[in-house]
Amino acid sequence: MRDILSDLEAGKLLSDPDPVRRAQIQMRTPLPKRFYKAVSVEPDGDAFGVRLDGKPVRTPGKALLALPNATAAALVAGEFEAQEKVIDPVTMPTLRLVNTAIDGVAADPQAVLEDILRFASSDLLCYRADSPQGLVDRQNEHWDPVLDWARSELGARFNLAEGVIHVEQPRGTIAVLGAHLARRADPLRLAALHVMTSLTGSALLALAVEAGGLDTEAAWLAAHVDEDWQIDQWGQDAEALSRRAQRKRDMLAAAGLLAALD
């Protein structure tokens, strides 16, 4: 299950997870041409599907691509509409996420829930630097409010550690998060939460965004406190920035889908 879920985060549905390498491959392998003229969203029973010239879109697993409301379906339709002469999956993160949810997560949502809980048991926000003071202050600024949110809104208290030595989290805390996630067990929502958790290294950041306790941009900055500190000290790397931009696009797509589901 984790192999399926990591398709979006690791780029396994793509030619290569590295956007620079992927661009090189795509220069040799032509992308499929746009074959449709009209994109529409149509009701289909209790769901909404995307139509290309009136024909329904299907997932790679041949399932009908159906979403619970027109707003969510419009996100996928917009990605199809944005394609010009060719169809580039890199620029369609919502479609890739929905495909993963339908073809993968729906088969075993409990496994996805448990994977998110595994992230929570070693959440990024619980591992703090002991120096330099500037980094310590920056972590406190971005991470403490999220831990406060988890304590006040979910009743989940986390233990903190300095450095990388594993710190055990209270069983009650993980149980609380498990119960919280169990109420969000539909495949689309779980897939989006898993993507955000994997991209940030923090289940707490993903859950705070989903609950409206943190906006997506703030969560993204919080996830990159350490990286940004290093950039401030040593400068930027062009390839690393390219990879980060691709991951952020996937993060924004997952957050956008969550918002549409609400």
mmCIF file of C-alpha atoms in Angstrom, residues 38-206:
data_model
loop_
_atom_site.group_PDB
_atom_site.id
_atom_site.type_symbol
_atom_site.label_atom_id
_atom_site.label_comp_id
_atom_site.label_asym_id
_atom_site.label_seq_id
_atom_site.Cartn_x
_atom_site.Cartn_y
_atom_site.Cartn_z
ATOM 1 C CA ALA A 38 -14.008 20.303 -24.775
ATOM 2 C CA VAL A 39 -13.715 19.596 -21.047
ATOM 3 C CA SER A 40 -16.802 19.468 -18.849
ATOM 4 C CA VAL A 41 -18.014 18.370 -15.434
ATOM 5 C CA GLU A 42 -21.165 16.247 -15.464
ATOM 6 C CA PRO A 43 -23.269 14.685 -12.691
ATOM 7 C CA ASP A 44 -23.165 10.911 -12.530
ATOM 8 C CA GLY A 45 -25.595 9.626 -9.928
ATOM 9 C CA ASP A 46 -24.472 10.976 -6.561
ATOM 10 C CA ALA A 47 -21.035 11.899 -7.923
ATOM 11 C CA PHE A 48 -19.534 14.161 -10.570
ATOM 12 C CA GLY A 49 -17.277 13.074 -13.405
ATOM 13 C CA VAL A 50 -14.986 14.804 -15.863
ATOM 14 C CA ARG A 51 -15.798 14.501 -19.557
ATOM 15 C CA LEU A 52 -13.472 14.992 -22.511
ATOM 16 C CA ASP A 53 -15.552 15.658 -25.604
ATOM 17 C CA GLY A 54 -18.417 14.036 -23.746
ATOM 18 C CA LYS A 55 -16.521 10.858 -22.876
ATOM 19 C CA PRO A 56 -15.862 9.990 -19.202
ATOM 20 C CA VAL A 57 -12.321 10.054 -17.846
ATOM 21 C CA ARG A 58 -11.078 6.824 -16.287
ATOM 22 C CA THR A 59 -8.192 6.109 -13.930
ATOM 23 C CA PRO A 60 -5.130 4.051 -14.963
ATOM 24 C CA GLY A 61 -6.912 1.131 -13.260
ATOM 25 C CA LYS A 62 -9.883 1.672 -15.615
ATOM 26 C CA ALA A 63 -12.208 2.866 -12.845
ATOM 27 C CA LEU A 64 -14.537 5.745 -13.565
ATOM 28 C CA LEU A 65 -13.033 8.980 -12.284
ATOM 29 C CA ALA A 66 -15.791 10.292 -10.017
ATOM 30 C CA LEU A 67 -15.692 12.917 -7.289
ATOM 31 C CA PRO A 68 -18.247 13.727 -4.586
ATOM 32 C CA ASN A 69 -19.036 17.269 -5.706
ATOM 33 C CA ALA A 70 -18.728 19.582 -8.684
ATOM 34 C CA THR A 71 -16.093 21.749 -6.990
ATOM 35 C CA ALA A 72 -13.684 18.832 -6.610
ATOM 36 C CA ALA A 73 -14.367 17.614 -10.137
ATOM 37 C CA ALA A 74 -13.715 21.120 -11.444
ATOM 38 C CA LEU A 75 -10.163 20.967 -10.057
ATOM 39 C CA VAL A 76 -9.403 17.966 -12.266
ATOM 40 C CA ALA A 77 -11.272 19.463 -15.210
ATOM 41 C CA GLY A 78 -9.225 22.636 -14.874
ATOM 42 C CA GLU A 79 -5.998 20.648 -15.180
ATOM 43 C CA PHE A 80 -7.240 18.993 -18.362
ATOM 44 C CA GLU A 81 -8.337 22.364 -19.728
ATOM 45 C CA ALA A 82 -4.928 23.892 -18.963
ATOM 46 C CA GLN A 83 -3.150 21.396 -21.218
ATOM 47 C CA GLU A 84 -2.325 22.992 -24.532
ATOM 48 C CA LYS A 85 -0.711 21.034 -27.350
ATOM 49 C CA VAL A 86 0.395 18.090 -25.215
ATOM 50 C CA ILE A 87 -0.730 16.426 -21.972
ATOM 51 C CA ASP A 88 1.899 16.736 -19.252
ATOM 52 C CA PRO A 89 1.127 14.716 -16.086
ATOM 53 C CA VAL A 90 3.616 16.832 -14.116
ATOM 54 C CA THR A 91 1.223 19.758 -14.382
ATOM 55 C CA MET A 92 -1.784 17.673 -13.256
ATOM 56 C CA PRO A 93 -1.169 16.939 -9.552
ATOM 57 C CA THR A 94 -4.849 16.788 -8.628
ATOM 58 C CA LEU A 95 -5.547 14.190 -11.294
ATOM 59 C CA ARG A 96 -2.618 12.078 -10.083
ATOM 60 C CA LEU A 97 -3.848 12.363 -6.509
ATOM 61 C CA VAL A 98 -7.407 11.363 -7.417
ATOM 62 C CA ASN A 99 -6.136 8.401 -9.451
ATOM 63 C CA THR A 100 -4.088 7.245 -6.456
ATOM 64 C CA ALA A 101 -7.108 7.552 -4.160
ATOM 65 C CA ILE A 102 -9.438 5.605 -6.439
ATOM 66 C CA ASP A 103 -7.024 2.910 -7.615
ATOM 67 C CA GLY A 104 -4.993 2.547 -4.416
ATOM 68 C CA VAL A 105 -6.356 4.024 -1.210
ATOM 69 C CA ALA A 106 -9.926 2.810 -1.734
ATOM 70 C CA ALA A 107 -8.683 -0.788 -1.623
ATOM 71 C CA ASP A 108 -7.344 -0.478 1.933
ATOM 72 C CA PRO A 109 -7.975 2.870 3.658
ATOM 73 C CA GLN A 110 -6.971 1.446 7.061
ATOM 74 C CA ALA A 111 -3.429 0.857 5.813
ATOM 75 C CA VAL A 112 -3.207 4.497 4.755
ATOM 76 C CA LEU A 113 -4.511 5.681 8.106
ATOM 77 C CA GLU A 114 -1.910 3.580 9.901
ATOM 78 C CA ASP A 115 0.841 4.956 7.694
ATOM 79 C CA ILE A 116 -0.097 8.511 8.643
ATOM 80 C CA LEU A 117 -0.017 7.463 12.296
ATOM 81 C CA ARG A 118 3.506 6.109 11.792
ATOM 82 C CA PHE A 119 4.557 9.554 10.629
ATOM 83 C CA ALA A 120 2.901 11.048 13.704
ATOM 84 C CA SER A 121 4.872 8.761 16.001
ATOM 85 C CA SER A 122 8.090 10.410 14.769
ATOM 86 C CA ASP A 123 6.680 13.742 13.668
ATOM 87 C CA LEU A 124 9.073 16.396 12.368
ATOM 88 C CA LEU A 125 7.785 18.941 14.868
ATOM 89 C CA CYS A 126 8.936 16.841 17.830
ATOM 90 C CA TYR A 127 12.644 16.857 16.953
ATOM 91 C CA ARG A 128 14.334 20.107 17.913
ATOM 92 C CA ALA A 129 17.786 21.536 17.422
ATOM 93 C CA ASP A 130 19.768 22.461 20.526
ATOM 94 C CA SER A 131 21.766 25.068 18.592
ATOM 95 C CA PRO A 132 22.356 27.520 17.010
ATOM 96 C CA GLN A 133 19.921 29.753 18.828
ATOM 97 C CA GLY A 134 18.596 31.289 15.621
ATOM 98 C CA LEU A 135 17.444 27.895 14.373
ATOM 99 C CA VAL A 136 16.017 26.996 17.784
ATOM 100 C CA ASP A 137 13.997 30.205 17.789
ATOM 101 C CA ARG A 138 12.768 29.631 14.250
ATOM 102 C CA GLN A 139 11.616 26.092 15.049
ATOM 103 C CA ASN A 140 9.816 27.332 18.145
ATOM 104 C CA GLU A 141 8.114 30.093 16.162
ATOM 105 C CA HIS A 142 6.778 27.799 13.426
ATOM 106 C CA TRP A 143 6.258 24.542 15.296
ATOM 107 C CA ASP A 144 5.028 25.401 18.776
ATOM 108 C CA PRO A 145 1.685 26.852 17.576
ATOM 109 C CA VAL A 146 0.909 23.599 15.759
ATOM 110 C CA LEU A 147 1.673 21.518 18.831
ATOM 111 C CA ASP A 148 -0.509 23.912 20.848
ATOM 112 C CA TRP A 149 -3.295 23.390 18.297
ATOM 113 C CA ALA A 150 -2.980 19.601 18.580
ATOM 114 C CA ARG A 151 -3.189 19.808 22.359
ATOM 115 C CA SER A 152 -6.124 22.207 22.523
ATOM 116 C CA GLU A 153 -8.201 20.929 19.575
ATOM 117 C CA LEU A 154 -7.396 17.219 19.546
ATOM 118 C CA GLY A 155 -6.302 16.592 23.121
ATOM 119 C CA ALA A 156 -3.002 15.189 21.826
ATOM 120 C CA ARG A 157 0.179 15.958 23.764
ATOM 121 C CA PHE A 158 3.533 15.213 22.162
ATOM 122 C CA ASN A 159 6.928 14.624 23.720
ATOM 123 C CA LEU A 160 9.819 16.641 22.309
ATOM 124 C CA ALA A 161 13.473 15.698 21.874
ATOM 125 C CA GLU A 162 16.669 17.463 20.916
ATOM 126 C CA GLY A 163 18.552 15.938 18.019
ATOM 127 C CA VAL A 164 17.604 12.802 16.100
ATOM 128 C CA ILE A 165 17.355 10.233 18.901
ATOM 129 C CA HIS A 166 13.871 8.700 18.776
ATOM 130 C CA VAL A 167 11.406 9.835 21.408
ATOM 131 C CA GLU A 168 8.411 7.628 22.246
ATOM 132 C CA GLN A 169 5.029 9.306 21.976
ATOM 133 C CA PRO A 170 2.256 8.550 24.507
ATOM 134 C CA ARG A 171 -0.054 5.759 23.421
ATOM 135 C CA GLY A 172 -2.999 7.966 24.264
ATOM 136 C CA THR A 173 -1.779 10.616 21.837
ATOM 137 C CA ILE A 174 -1.511 8.159 18.951
ATOM 138 C CA ALA A 175 -4.921 6.718 19.873
ATOM 139 C CA VAL A 176 -6.467 10.190 19.767
ATOM 140 C CA LEU A 177 -4.997 10.834 16.336
ATOM 141 C CA GLY A 178 -6.192 7.428 15.161
ATOM 142 C CA ALA A 179 -9.748 8.213 16.228
ATOM 143 C CA HIS A 180 -9.497 11.624 14.540
ATOM 144 C CA LEU A 181 -8.333 10.042 11.279
ATOM 145 C CA ALA A 182 -10.986 7.318 11.445
ATOM 146 C CA ARG A 183 -13.586 10.031 10.959
ATOM 147 C CA ARG A 184 -11.765 11.048 7.766
ATOM 148 C CA ALA A 185 -11.563 7.627 6.198
ATOM 149 C CA ASP A 186 -12.861 8.385 2.706
ATOM 150 C CA PRO A 187 -10.166 7.588 0.106
ATOM 151 C CA LEU A 188 -9.837 11.078 -1.383
ATOM 152 C CA ARG A 189 -9.394 12.772 1.988
ATOM 153 C CA LEU A 190 -6.958 10.143 3.264
ATOM 154 C CA ALA A 191 -4.925 10.290 0.051
ATOM 155 C CA ALA A 192 -4.642 14.070 0.309
ATOM 156 C CA LEU A 193 -3.657 13.889 3.980
ATOM 157 C CA HIS A 194 -1.067 11.228 3.209
ATOM 158 C CA VAL A 195 0.464 13.311 0.429
ATOM 159 C CA MET A 196 0.714 16.361 2.686
ATOM 160 C CA THR A 197 2.142 14.266 5.518
ATOM 161 C CA SER A 198 4.762 12.682 3.280
ATOM 162 C CA LEU A 199 5.769 15.962 1.665
ATOM 163 C CA THR A 200 6.186 17.771 4.988
ATOM 164 C CA GLY A 201 7.325 14.899 7.214
ATOM 165 C CA SER A 202 4.582 15.883 9.636
ATOM 166 C CA ALA A 203 1.130 14.417 10.163
ATOM 167 C CA LEU A 204 0.405 17.345 12.484
ATOM 168 C CA LEU A 205 0.976 19.912 9.765
ATOM 169 C CA ALA A 206 -1.328 18.013 7.401
#
